[in-house]
mmCIF file with all atom_site columns, C-alpha atoms in Angstrom:
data_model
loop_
_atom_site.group_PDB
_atom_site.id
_atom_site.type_symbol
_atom_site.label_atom_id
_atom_site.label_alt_id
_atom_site.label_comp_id
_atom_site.label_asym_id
_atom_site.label_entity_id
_atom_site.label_seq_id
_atom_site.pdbx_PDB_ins_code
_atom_site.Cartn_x
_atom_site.Cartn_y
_atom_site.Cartn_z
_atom_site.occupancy
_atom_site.B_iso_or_equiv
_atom_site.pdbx_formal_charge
_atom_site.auth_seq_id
_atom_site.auth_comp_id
_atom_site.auth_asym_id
_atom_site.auth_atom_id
_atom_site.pdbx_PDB_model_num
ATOM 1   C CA . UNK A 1 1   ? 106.838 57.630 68.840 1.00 51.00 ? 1   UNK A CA 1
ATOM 2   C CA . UNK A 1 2   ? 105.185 57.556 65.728 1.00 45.00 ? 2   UNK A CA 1
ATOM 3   C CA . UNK A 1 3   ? 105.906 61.314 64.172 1.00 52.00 ? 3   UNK A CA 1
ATOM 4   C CA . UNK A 1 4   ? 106.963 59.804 61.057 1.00 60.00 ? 4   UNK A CA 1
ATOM 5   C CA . UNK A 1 5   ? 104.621 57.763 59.066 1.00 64.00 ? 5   UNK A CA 1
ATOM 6   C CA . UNK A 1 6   ? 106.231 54.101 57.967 1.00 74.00 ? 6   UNK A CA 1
ATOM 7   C CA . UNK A 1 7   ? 109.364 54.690 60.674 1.00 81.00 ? 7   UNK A CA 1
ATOM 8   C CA . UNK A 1 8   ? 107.769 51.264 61.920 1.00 86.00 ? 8   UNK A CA 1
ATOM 9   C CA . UNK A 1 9   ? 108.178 49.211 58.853 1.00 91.00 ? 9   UNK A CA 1
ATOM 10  C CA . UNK A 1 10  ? 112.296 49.585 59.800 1.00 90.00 ? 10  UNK A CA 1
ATOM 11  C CA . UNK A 1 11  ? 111.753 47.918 63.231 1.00 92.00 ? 11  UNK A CA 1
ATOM 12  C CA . UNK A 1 12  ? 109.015 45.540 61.799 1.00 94.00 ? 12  UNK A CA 1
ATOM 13  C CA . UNK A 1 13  ? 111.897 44.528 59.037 1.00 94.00 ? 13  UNK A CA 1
ATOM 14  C CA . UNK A 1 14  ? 114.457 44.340 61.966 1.00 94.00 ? 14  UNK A CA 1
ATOM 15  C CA . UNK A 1 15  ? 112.098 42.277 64.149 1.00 95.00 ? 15  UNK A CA 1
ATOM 16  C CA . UNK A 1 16  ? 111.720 39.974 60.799 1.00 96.00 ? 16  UNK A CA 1
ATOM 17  C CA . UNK A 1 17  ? 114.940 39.224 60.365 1.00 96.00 ? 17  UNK A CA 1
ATOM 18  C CA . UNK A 1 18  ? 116.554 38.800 63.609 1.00 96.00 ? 18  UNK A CA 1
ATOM 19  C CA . UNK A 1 19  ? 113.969 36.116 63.947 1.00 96.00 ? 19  UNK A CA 1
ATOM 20  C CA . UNK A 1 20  ? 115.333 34.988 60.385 1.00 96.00 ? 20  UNK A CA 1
ATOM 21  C CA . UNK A 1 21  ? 118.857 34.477 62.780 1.00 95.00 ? 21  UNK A CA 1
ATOM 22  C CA . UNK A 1 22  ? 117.384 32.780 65.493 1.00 95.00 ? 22  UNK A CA 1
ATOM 23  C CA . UNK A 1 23  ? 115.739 30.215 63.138 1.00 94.00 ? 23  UNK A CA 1
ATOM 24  C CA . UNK A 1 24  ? 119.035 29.543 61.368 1.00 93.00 ? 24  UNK A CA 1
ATOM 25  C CA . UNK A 1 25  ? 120.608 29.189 64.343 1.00 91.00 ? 25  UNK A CA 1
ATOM 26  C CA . UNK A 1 26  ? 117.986 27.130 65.811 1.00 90.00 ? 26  UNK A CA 1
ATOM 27  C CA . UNK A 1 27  ? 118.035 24.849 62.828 1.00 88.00 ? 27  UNK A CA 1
ATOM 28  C CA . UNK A 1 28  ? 121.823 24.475 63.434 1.00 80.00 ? 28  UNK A CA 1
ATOM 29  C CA . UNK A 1 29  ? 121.553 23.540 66.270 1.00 70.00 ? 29  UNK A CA 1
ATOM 30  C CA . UNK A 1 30  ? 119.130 20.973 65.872 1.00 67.00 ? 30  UNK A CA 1
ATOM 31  C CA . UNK A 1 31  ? 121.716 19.529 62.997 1.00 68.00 ? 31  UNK A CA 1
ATOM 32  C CA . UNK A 1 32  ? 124.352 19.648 65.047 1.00 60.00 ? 32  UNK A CA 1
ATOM 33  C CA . UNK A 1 33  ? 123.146 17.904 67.472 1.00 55.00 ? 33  UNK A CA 1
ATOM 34  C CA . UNK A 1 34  ? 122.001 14.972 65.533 1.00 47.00 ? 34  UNK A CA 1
ATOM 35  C CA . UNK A 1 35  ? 125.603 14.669 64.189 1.00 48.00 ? 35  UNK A CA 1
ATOM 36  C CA . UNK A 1 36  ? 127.210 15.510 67.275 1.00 49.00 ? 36  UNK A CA 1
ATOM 37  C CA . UNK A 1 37  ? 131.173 16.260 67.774 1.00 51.00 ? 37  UNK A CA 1
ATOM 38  C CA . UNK A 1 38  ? 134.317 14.619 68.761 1.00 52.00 ? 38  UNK A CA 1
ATOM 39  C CA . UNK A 1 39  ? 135.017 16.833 71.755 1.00 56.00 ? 39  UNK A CA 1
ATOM 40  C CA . UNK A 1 40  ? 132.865 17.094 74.644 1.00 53.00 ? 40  UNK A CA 1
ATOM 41  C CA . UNK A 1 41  ? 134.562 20.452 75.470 1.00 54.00 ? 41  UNK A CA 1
ATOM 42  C CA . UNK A 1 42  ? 134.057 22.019 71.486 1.00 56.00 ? 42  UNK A CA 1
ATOM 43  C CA . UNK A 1 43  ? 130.274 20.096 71.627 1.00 60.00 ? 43  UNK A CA 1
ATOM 44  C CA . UNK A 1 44  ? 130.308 22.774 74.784 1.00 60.00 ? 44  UNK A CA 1
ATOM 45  C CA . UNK A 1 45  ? 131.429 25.888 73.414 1.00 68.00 ? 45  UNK A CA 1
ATOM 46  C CA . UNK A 1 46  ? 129.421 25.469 70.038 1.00 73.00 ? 46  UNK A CA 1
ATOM 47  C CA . UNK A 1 47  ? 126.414 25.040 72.321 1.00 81.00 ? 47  UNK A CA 1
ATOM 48  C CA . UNK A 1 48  ? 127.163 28.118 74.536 1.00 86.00 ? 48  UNK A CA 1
ATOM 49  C CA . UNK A 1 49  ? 127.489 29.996 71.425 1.00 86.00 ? 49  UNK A CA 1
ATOM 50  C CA . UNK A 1 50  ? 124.963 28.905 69.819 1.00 86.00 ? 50  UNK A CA 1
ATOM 51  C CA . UNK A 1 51  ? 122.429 29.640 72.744 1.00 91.00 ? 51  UNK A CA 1
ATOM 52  C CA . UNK A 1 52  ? 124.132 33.345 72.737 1.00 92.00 ? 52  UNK A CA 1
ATOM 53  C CA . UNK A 1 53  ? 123.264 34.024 69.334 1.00 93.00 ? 53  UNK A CA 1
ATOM 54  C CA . UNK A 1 54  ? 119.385 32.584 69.211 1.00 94.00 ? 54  UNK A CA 1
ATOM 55  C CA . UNK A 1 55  ? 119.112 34.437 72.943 1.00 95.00 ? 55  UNK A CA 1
ATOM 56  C CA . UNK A 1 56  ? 120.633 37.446 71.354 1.00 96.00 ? 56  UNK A CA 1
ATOM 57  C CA . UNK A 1 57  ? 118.252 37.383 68.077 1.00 96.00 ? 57  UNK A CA 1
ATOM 58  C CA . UNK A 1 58  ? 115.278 36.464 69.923 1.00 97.00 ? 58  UNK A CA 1
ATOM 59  C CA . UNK A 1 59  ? 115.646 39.284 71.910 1.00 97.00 ? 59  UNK A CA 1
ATOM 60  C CA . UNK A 1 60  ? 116.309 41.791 69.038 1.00 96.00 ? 60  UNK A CA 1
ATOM 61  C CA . UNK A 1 61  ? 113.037 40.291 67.314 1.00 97.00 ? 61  UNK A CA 1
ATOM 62  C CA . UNK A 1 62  ? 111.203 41.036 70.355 1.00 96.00 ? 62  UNK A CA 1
ATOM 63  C CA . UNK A 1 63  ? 112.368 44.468 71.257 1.00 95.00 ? 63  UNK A CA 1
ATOM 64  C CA . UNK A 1 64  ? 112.245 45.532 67.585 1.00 95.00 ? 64  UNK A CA 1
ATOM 65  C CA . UNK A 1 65  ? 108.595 43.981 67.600 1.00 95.00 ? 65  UNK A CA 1
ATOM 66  C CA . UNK A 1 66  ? 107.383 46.098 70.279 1.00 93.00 ? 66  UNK A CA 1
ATOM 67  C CA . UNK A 1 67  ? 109.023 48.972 68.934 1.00 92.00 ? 67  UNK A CA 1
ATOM 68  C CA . UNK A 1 68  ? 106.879 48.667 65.510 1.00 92.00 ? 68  UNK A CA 1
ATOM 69  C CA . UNK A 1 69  ? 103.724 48.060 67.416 1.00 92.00 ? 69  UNK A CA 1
ATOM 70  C CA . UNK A 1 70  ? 104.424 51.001 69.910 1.00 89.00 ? 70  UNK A CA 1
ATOM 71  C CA . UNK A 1 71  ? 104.869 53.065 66.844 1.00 86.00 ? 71  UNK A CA 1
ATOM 72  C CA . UNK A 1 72  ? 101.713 52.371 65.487 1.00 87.00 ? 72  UNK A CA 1
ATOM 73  C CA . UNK A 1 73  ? 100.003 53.162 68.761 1.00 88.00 ? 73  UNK A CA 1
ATOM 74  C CA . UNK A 1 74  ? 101.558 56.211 69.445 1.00 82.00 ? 74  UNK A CA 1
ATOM 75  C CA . UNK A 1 75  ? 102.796 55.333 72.999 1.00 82.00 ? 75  UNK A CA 1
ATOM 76  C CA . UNK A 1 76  ? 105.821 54.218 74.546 1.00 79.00 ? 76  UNK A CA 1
ATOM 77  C CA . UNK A 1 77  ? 108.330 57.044 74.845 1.00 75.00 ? 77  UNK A CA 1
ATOM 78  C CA . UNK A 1 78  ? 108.929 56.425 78.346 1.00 80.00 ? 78  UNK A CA 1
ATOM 79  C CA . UNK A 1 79  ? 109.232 53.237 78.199 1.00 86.00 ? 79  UNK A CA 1
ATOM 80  C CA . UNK A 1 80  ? 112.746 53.611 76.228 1.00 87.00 ? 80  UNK A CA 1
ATOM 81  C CA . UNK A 1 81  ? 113.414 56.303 78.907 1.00 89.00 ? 81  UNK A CA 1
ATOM 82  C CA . UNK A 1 82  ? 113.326 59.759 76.975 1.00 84.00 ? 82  UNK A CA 1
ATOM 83  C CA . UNK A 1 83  ? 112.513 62.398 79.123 1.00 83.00 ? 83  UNK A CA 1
ATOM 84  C CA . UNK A 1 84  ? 109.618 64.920 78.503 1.00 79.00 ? 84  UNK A CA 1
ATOM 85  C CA . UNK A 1 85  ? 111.250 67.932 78.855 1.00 80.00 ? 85  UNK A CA 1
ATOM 86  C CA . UNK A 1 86  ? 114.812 67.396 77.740 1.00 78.00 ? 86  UNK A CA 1
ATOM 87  C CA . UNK A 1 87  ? 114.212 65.003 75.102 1.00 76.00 ? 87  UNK A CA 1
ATOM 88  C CA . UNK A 1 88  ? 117.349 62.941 76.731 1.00 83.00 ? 88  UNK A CA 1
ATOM 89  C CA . UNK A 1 89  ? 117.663 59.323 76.542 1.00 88.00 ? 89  UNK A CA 1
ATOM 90  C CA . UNK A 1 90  ? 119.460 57.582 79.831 1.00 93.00 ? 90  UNK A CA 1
ATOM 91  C CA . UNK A 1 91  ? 122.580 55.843 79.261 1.00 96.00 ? 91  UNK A CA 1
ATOM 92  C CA . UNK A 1 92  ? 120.740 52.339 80.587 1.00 96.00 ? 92  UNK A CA 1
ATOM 93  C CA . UNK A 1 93  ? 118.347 52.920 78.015 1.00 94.00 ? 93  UNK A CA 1
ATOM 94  C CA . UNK A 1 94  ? 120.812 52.377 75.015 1.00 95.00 ? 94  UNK A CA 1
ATOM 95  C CA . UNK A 1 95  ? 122.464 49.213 76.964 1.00 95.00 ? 95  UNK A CA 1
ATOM 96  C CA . UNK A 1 96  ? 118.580 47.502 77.504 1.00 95.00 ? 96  UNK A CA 1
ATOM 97  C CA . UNK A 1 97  ? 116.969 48.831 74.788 1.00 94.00 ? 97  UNK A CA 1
ATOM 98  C CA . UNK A 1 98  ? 120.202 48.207 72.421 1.00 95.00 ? 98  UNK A CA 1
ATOM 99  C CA . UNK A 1 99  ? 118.660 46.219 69.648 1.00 95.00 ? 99  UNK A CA 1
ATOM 100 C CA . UNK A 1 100 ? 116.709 49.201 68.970 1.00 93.00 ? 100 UNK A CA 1
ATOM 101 C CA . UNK A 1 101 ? 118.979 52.084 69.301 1.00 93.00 ? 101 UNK A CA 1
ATOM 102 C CA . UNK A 1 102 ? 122.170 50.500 67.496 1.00 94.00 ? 102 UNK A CA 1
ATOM 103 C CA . UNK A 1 103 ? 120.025 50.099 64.209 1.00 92.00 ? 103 UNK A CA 1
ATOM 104 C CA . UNK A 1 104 ? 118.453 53.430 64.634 1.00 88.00 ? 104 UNK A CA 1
ATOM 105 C CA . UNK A 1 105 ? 121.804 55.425 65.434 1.00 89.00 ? 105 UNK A CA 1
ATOM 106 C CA . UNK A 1 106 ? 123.631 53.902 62.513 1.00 90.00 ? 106 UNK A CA 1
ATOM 107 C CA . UNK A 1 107 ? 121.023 54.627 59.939 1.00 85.00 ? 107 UNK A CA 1
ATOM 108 C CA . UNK A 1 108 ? 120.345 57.918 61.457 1.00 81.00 ? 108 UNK A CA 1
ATOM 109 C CA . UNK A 1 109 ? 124.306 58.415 60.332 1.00 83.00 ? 109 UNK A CA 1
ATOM 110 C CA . UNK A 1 110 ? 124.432 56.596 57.620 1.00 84.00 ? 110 UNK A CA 1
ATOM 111 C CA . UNK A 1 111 ? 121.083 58.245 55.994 1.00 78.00 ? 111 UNK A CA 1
ATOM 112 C CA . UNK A 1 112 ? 122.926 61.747 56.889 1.00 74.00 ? 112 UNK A CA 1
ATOM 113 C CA . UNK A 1 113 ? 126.804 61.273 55.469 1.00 76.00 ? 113 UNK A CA 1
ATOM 114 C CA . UNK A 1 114 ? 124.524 60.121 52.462 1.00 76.00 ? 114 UNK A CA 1
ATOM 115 C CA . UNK A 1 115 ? 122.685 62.994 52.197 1.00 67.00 ? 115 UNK A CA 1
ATOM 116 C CA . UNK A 1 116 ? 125.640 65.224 53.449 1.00 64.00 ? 116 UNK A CA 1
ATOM 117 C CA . UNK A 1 117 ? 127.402 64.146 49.990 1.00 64.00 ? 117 UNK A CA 1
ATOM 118 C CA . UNK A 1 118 ? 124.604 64.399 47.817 1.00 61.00 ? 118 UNK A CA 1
ATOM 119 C CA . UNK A 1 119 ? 124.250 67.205 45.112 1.00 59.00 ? 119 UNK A CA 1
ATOM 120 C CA . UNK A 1 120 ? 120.700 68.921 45.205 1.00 55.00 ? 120 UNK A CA 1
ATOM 121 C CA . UNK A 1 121 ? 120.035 69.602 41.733 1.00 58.00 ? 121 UNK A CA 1
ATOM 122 C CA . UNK A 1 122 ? 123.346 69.549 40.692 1.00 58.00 ? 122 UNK A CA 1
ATOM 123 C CA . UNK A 1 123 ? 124.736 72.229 42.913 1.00 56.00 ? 123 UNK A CA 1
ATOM 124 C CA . UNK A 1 124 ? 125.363 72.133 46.649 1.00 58.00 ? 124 UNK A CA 1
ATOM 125 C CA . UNK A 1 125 ? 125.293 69.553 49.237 1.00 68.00 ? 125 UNK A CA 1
ATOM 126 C CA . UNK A 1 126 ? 122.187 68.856 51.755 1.00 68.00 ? 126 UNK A CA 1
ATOM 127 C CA . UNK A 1 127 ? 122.871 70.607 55.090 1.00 75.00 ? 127 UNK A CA 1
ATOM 128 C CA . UNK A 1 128 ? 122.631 69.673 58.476 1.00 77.00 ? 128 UNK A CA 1
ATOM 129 C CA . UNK A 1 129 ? 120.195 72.510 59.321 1.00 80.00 ? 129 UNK A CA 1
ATOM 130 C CA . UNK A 1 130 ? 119.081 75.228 57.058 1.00 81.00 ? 130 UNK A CA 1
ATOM 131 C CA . UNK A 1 131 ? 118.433 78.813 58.405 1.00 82.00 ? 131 UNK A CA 1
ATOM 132 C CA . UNK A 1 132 ? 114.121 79.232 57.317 1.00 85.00 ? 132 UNK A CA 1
ATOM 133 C CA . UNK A 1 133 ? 113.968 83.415 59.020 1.00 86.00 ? 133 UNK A CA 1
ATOM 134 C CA . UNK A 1 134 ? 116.922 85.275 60.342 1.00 87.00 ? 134 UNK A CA 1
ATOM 135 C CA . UNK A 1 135 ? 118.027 83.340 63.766 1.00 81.00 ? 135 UNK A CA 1
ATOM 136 C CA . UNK A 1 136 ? 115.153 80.325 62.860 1.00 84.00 ? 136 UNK A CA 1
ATOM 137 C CA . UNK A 1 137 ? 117.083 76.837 61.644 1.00 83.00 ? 137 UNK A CA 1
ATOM 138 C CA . UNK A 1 138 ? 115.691 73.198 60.869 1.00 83.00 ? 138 UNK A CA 1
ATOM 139 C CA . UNK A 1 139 ? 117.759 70.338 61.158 1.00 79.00 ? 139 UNK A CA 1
ATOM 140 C CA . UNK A 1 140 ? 118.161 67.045 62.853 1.00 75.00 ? 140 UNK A CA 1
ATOM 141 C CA . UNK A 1 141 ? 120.218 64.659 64.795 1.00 74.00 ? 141 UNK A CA 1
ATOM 142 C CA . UNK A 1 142 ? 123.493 66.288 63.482 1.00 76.00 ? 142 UNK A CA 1
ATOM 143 C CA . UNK A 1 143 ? 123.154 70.074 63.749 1.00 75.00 ? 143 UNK A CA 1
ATOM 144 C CA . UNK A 1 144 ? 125.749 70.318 66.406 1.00 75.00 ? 144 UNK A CA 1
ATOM 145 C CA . UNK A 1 145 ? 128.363 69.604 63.429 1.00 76.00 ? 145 UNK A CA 1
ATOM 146 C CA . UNK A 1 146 ? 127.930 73.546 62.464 1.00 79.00 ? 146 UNK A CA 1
ATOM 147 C CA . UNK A 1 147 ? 129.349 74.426 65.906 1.00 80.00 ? 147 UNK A CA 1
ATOM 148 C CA . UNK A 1 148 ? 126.384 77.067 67.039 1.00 79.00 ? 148 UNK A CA 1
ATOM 149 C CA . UNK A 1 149 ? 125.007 77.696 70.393 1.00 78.00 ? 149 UNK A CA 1
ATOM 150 C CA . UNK A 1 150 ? 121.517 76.495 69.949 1.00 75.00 ? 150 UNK A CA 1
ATOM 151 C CA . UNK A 1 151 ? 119.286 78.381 72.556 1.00 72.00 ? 151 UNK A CA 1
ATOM 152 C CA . UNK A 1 152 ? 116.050 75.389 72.356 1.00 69.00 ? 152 UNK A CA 1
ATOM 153 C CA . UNK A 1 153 ? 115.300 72.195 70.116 1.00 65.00 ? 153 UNK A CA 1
ATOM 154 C CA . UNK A 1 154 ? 112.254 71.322 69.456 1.00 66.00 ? 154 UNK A CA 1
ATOM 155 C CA . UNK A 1 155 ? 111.929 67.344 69.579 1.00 59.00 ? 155 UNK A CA 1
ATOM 156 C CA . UNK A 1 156 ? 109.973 65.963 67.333 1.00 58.00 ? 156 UNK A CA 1
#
């Protein structure tokens, strides 16, 4: 972790505002509890609900918390999983850890459809991966769109 120089401030924004969440929703709760409800069964469900979402945004702020800090120290690849040599993350990893990879997959995609349909000084479209010698490319997370046999990555 850590290859990229301010990758943290994305999980130390994340970590900000799903606490922003759990405050609102702990706030609401608070309210609606002083007014109370009609129904004992809706009282219920609203609470249920409510205790999802602040257990769900509490844990997002946490995990994306770590994350930043583990980024600044340089350590905690394993702890997500990712193994040494194949650079694979375990499915359980995503389901645990998902307040951390759900954020980073869908700006990993988002950041390259962006960049897939932008116009480099007017003229062609960013690539996936660019060939740098003859049989030499450098891409990232989507290089598999071009349909080649890759014979290694190199994870960084």
């Amino acid at each position: 972790m850590g290859a990229v120089h301010g990758v943290y401030l994305k999980y130390v924004g994340l970590s900000l505002v799903s606490y922003g969440g759990y405050s609102y929703l702990t706030t609401a709760a608070h309210a609606g509890a002083i007014v109370g409800s009609n129904e004992a069964g809706a009282e219920v469900s609203s609470s249920l609900l409510s205790f999802a979402g602040r257990s769900i945004f509490a844990y997002s702020c946490f995990v994306n918390g770590t994350i930043a800090v583990l980024f600044k120290l340089r350590r905690g690849m394993s702890l997500i999983g990712k193994d040494r040599i194949r650079g694979t993350i375990p499915m359980w990893s995503y389901i645990i850890w998902a307040p951390f990879h759900l954020p980073t997959i869908a700006y990993t995609y988002l950041h390259a459809m962006k960049d897939s349909n932008k116009k480099t000084n007017g003229k062609s479209k960013v690539p996936v991966a660019s060939e740098v010698l003859p049989g030499w490319w450098v891409g990232g997370r989507y290089g598999h769109l071009l349909d080649k046999d890759w014979a290694g990555t190199i994870d960084l």
